[in-house]
mmCIF file of C-alpha atoms in Angstrom:
data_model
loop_
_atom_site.group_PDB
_atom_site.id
_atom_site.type_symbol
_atom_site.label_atom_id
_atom_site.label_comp_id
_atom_site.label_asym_id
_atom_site.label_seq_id
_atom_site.Cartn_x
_atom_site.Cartn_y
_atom_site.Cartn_z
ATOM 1 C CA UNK A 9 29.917 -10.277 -20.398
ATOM 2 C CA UNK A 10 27.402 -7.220 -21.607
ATOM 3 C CA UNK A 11 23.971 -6.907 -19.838
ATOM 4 C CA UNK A 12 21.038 -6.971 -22.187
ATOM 5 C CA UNK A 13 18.563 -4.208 -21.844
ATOM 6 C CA UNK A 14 14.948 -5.597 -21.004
ATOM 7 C CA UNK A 15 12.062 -5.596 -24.285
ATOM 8 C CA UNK A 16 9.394 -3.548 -24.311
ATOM 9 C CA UNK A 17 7.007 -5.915 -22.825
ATOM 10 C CA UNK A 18 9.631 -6.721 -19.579
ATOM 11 C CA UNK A 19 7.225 -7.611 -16.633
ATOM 12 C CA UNK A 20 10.490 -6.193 -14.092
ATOM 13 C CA UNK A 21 7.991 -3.126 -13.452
ATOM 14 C CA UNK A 22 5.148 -5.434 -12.388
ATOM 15 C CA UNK A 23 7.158 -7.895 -10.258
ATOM 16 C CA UNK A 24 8.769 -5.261 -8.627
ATOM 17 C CA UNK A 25 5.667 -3.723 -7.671
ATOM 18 C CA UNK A 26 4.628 -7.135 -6.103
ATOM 19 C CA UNK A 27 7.828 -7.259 -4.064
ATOM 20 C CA UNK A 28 7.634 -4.056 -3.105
ATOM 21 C CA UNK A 29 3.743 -4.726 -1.548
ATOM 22 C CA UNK A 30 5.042 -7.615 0.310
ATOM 23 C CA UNK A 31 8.177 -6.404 1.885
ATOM 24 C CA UNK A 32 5.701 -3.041 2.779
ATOM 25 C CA UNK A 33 3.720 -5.243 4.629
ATOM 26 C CA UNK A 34 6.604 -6.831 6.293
ATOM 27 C CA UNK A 35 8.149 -3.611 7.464
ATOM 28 C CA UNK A 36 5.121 -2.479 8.751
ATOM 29 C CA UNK A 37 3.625 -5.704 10.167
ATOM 30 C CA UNK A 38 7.132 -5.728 12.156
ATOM 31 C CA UNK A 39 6.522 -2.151 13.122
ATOM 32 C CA UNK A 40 3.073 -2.863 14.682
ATOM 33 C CA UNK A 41 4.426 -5.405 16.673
ATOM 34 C CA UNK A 42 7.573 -3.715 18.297
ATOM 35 C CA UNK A 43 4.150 -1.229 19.398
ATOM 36 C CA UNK A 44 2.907 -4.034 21.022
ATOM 37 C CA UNK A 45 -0.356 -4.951 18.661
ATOM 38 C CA UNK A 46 -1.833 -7.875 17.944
ATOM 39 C CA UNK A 47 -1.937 -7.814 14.397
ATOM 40 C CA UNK A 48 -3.082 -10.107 11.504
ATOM 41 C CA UNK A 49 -2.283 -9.613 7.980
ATOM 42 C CA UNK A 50 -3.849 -10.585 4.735
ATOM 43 C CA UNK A 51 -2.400 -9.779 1.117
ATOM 44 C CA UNK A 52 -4.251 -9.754 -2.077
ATOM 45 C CA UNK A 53 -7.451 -10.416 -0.416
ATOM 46 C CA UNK A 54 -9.352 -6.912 0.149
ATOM 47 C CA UNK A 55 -6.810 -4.976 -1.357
ATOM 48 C CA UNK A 56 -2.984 -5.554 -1.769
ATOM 49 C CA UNK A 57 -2.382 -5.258 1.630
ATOM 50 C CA UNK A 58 -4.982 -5.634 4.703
ATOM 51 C CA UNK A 59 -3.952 -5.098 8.421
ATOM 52 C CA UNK A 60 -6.457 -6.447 11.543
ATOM 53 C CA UNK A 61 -5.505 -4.608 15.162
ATOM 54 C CA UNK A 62 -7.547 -5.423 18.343
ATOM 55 C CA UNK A 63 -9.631 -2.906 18.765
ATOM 56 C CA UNK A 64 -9.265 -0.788 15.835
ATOM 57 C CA UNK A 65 -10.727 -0.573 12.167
ATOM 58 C CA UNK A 66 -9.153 -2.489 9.551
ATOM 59 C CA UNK A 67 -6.506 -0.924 7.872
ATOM 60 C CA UNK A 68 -6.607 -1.301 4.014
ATOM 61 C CA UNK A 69 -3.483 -0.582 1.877
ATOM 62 C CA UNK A 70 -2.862 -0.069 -2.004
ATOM 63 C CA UNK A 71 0.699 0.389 -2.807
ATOM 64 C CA UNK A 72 1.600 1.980 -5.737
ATOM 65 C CA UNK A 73 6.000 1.386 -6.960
ATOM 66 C CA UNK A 74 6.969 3.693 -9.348
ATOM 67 C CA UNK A 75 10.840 2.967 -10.773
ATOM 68 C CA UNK A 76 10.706 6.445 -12.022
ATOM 69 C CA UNK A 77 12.263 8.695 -9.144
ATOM 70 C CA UNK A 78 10.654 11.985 -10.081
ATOM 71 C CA UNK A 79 6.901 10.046 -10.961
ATOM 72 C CA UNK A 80 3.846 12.369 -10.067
ATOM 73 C CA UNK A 81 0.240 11.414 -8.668
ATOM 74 C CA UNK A 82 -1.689 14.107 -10.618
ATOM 75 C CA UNK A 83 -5.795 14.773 -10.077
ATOM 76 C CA UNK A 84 -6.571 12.396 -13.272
ATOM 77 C CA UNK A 85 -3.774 10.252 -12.344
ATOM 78 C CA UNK A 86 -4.883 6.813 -13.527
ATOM 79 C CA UNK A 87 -3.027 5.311 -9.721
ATOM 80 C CA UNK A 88 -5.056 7.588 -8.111
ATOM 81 C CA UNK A 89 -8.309 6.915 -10.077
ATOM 82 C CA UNK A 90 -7.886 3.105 -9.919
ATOM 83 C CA UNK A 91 -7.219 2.768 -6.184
ATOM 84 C CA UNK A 92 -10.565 4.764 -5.520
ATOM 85 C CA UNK A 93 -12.826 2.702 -7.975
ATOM 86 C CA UNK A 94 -11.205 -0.155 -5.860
ATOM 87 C CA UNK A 95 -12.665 0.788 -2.582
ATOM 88 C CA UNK A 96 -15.620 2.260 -3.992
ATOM 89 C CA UNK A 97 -16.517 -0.692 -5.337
ATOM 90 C CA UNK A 98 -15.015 -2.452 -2.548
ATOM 91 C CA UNK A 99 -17.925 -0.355 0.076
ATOM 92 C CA UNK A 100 -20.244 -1.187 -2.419
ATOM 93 C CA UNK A 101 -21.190 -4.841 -2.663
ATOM 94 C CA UNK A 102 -19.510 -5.118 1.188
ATOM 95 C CA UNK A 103 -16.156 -6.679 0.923
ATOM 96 C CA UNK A 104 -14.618 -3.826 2.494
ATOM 97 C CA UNK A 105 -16.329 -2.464 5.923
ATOM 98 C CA UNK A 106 -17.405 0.776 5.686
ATOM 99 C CA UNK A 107 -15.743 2.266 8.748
ATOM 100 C CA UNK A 108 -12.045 0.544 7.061
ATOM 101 C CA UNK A 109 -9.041 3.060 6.945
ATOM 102 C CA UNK A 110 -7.725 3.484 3.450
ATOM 103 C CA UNK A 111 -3.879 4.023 2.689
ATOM 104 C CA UNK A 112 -2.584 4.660 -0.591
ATOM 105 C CA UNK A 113 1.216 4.186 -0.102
ATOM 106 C CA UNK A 114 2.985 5.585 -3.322
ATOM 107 C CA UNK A 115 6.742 6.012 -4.391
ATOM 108 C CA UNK A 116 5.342 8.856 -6.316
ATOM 109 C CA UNK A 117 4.987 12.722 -5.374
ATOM 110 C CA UNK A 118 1.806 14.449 -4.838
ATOM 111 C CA UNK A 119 1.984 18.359 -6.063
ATOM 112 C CA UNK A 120 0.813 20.792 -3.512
ATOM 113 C CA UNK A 121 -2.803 21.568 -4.245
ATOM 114 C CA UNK A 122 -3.510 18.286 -5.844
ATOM 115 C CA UNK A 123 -6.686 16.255 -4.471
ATOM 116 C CA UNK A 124 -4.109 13.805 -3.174
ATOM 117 C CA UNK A 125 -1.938 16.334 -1.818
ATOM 118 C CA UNK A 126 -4.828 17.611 0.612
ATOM 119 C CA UNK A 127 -5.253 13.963 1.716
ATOM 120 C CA UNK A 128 -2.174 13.584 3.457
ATOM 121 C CA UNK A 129 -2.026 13.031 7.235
ATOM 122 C CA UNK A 130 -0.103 16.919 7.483
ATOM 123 C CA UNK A 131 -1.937 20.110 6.182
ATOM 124 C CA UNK A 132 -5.069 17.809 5.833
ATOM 125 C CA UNK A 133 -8.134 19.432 3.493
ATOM 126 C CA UNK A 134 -10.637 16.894 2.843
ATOM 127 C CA UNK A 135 -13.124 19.770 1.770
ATOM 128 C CA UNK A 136 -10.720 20.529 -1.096
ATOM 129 C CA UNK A 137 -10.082 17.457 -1.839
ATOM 130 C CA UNK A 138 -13.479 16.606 -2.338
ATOM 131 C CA UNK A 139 -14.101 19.195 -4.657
ATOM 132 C CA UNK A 140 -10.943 18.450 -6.812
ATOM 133 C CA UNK A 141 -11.783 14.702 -7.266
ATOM 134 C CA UNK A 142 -15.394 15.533 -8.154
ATOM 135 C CA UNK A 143 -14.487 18.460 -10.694
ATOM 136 C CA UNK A 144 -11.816 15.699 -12.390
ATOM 137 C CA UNK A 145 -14.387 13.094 -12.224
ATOM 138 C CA UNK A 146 -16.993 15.675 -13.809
ATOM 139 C CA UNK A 147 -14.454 17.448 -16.889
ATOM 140 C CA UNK A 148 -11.538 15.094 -17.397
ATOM 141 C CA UNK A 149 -11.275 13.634 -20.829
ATOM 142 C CA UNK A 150 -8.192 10.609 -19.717
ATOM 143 C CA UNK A 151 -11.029 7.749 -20.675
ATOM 144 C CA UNK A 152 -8.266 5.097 -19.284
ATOM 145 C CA UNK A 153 -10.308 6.283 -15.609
ATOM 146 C CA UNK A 154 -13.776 6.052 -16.752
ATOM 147 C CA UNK A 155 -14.927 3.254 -15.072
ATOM 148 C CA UNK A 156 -13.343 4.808 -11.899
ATOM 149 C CA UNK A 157 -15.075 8.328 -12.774
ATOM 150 C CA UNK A 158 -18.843 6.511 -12.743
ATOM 151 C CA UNK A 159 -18.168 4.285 -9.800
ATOM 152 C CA UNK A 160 -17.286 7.800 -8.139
ATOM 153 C CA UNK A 161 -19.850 9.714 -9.615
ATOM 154 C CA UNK A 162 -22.586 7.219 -8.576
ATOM 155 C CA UNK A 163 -22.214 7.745 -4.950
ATOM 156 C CA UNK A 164 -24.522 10.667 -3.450
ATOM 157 C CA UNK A 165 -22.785 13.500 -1.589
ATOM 158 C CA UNK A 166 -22.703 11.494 1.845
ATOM 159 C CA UNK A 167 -21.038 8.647 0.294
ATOM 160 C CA UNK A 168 -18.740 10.801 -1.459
ATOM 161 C CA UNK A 169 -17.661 12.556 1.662
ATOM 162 C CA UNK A 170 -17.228 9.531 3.916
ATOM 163 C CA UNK A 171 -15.415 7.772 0.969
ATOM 164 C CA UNK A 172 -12.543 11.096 1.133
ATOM 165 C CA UNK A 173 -12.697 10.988 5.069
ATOM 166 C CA UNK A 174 -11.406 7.504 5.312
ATOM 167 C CA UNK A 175 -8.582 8.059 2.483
ATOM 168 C CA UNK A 176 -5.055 8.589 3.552
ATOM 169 C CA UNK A 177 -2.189 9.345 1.204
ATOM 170 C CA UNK A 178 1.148 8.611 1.853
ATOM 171 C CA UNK A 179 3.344 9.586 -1.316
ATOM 172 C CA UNK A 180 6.990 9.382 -1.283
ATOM 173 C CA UNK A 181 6.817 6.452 -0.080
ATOM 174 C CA UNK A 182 10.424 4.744 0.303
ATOM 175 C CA UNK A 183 11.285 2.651 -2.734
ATOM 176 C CA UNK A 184 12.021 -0.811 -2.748
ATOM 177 C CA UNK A 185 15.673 -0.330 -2.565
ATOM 178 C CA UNK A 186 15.349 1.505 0.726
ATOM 179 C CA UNK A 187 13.463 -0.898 2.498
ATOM 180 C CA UNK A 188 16.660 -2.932 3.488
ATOM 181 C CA UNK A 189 17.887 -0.532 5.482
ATOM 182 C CA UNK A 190 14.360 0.222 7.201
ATOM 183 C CA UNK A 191 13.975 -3.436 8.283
ATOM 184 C CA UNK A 192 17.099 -3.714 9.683
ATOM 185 C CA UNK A 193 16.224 -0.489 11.675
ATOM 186 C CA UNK A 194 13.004 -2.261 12.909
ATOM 187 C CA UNK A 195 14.840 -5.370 13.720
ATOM 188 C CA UNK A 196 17.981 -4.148 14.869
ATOM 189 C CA UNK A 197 17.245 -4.674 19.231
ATOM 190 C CA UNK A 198 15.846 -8.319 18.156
ATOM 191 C CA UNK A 199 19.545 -9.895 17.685
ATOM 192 C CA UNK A 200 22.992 -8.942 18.600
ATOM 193 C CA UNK A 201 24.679 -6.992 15.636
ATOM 194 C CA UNK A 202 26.822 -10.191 14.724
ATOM 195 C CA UNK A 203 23.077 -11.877 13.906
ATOM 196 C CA UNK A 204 21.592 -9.274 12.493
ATOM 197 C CA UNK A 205 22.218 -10.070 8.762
ATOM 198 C CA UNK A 206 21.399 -13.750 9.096
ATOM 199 C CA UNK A 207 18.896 -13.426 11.188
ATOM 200 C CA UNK A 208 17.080 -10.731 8.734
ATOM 201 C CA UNK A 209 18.116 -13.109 5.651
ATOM 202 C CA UNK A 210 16.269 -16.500 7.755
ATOM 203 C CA UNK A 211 12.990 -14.008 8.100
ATOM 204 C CA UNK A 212 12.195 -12.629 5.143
ATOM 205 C CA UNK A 213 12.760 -16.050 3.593
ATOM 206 C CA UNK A 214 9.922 -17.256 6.034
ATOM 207 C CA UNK A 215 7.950 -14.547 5.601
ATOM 208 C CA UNK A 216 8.208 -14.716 1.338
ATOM 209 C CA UNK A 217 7.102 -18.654 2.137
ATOM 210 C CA UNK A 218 4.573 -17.818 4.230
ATOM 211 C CA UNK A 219 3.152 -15.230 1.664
ATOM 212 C CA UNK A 220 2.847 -17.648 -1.146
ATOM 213 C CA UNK A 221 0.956 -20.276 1.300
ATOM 214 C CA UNK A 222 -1.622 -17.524 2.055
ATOM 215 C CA UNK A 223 -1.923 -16.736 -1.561
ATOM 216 C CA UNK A 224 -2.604 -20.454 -2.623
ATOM 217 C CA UNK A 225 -5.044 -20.472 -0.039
ATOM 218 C CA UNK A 226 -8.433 -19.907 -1.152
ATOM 219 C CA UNK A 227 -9.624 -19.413 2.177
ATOM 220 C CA UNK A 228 -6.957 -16.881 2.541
ATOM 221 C CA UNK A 229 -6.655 -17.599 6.325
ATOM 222 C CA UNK A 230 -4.381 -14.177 7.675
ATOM 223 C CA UNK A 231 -0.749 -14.346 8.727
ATOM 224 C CA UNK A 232 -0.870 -13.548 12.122
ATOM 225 C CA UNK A 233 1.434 -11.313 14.328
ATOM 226 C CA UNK A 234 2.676 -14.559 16.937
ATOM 227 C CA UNK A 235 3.345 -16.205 13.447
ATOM 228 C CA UNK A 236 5.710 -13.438 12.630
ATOM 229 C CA UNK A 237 7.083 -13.403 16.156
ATOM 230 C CA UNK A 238 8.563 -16.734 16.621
ATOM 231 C CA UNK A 239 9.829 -16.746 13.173
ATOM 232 C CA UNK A 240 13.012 -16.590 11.691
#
């Protein structure tokens, strides 16, 4: 038996990008707990990911999957662009506070020197990046991030600079394939080693259940971190 290589119009890309947002938010949902947070999650509600901690600002997430190892996020990059017109327009008519931290997560690399590259936790230069993003938004010609170039270039100076202040980047993300092996890291003091397979296998089958109840849920009440807990 041959495989069959997938059309032109294959949706693998796009499903894969869904997976990869909800196992994300497992691992890291999983992560907050083992710090002790109380922690509620939403998905595909304020963005593709959102994460409420007592006593912090809500954490906002776009994840971007690239199947492409060596993919780039470049100033006109249309990942880039789209995420931003997102949350600009998100701060805009109010459905995402103003004081929410904003976390690109991308499989892809950012060059050094790139507006994306100075927004990374390490070697942070929101300055720069600032004036990369508005010079891109001012001279590039890639029309495919118009709409994303006027929602940015409508916002006065202030705006602009709070926007870039609240934006975190963190490219090279692990891929999809990799995140196996990360959530058995995070889970692997929960069970004895025997379990550990099982027990990871019973869990993400709850949590993948769980994920399509909040998402036929119009009033998309959050998964919540004691859910998560006694699961499995």
């Amino acid at each position: 038996m041959t495989g069959e290589r997938r059309g032109q119009y294959s949706a693998a890309p796009s499903v894969l990008g869904y997976f990869y947002q909800c196992r994300y938010a497992l691992l890291k949902a999983l992560s907050r707990l083992s710090n002790g947070d109380r922690v509620s999650i939403s998905i595909e509600t304020l963005d593709d990911v959102v994460f409420n901690t007592e006593g912090s600002a809500v954490e906002v997430l776009q994840t971007k999957h690239h199947l492409n190892k060596h993919a780039i996020l470049y100033d006109a990059s249309p990942d880039l662009w789209k995420t931003l017109r997102i949350w600009i327009e998100g701060r805009v008519d109010g459905t995402i506070p103003q004081d929410a931290q904003l976390f690109m997560i991308t499989t892809a690399l950012c060059s050094d020197g790139t507006a994306a590259a100075y927004l990374r936790q390490e070697n942070r230069d929101e300055k720069k990046a600032l004036e990369r993003l508005t010079a891109t938004a001012s001279t590039s010609v890639n029309h495919i991030n118009d709409l994303a170039y006027k929602a940015f270039n409508s916002l006065d100076g202030d705006r602009r600079l709070q926007l870039v202040n609240s934006v975190m980047v963190l490219d090279g993300s692990p891929p999809i394939w990799e995140l196996d092996d990360l959530l058995r890291q995070t889970l692997f003091f929960a069970v004895e080693r025997r379990f550990l397979d099982s027990y990871f296998q019973r869990l993400e089958g709850w949590w993948y259940r769980r994920v399509i109840r909040h998402l036929v849920d119009s009033n998309a009440v959050p998964i919540s971190g004691d859910e998560l807990e006694t699961a499995g």
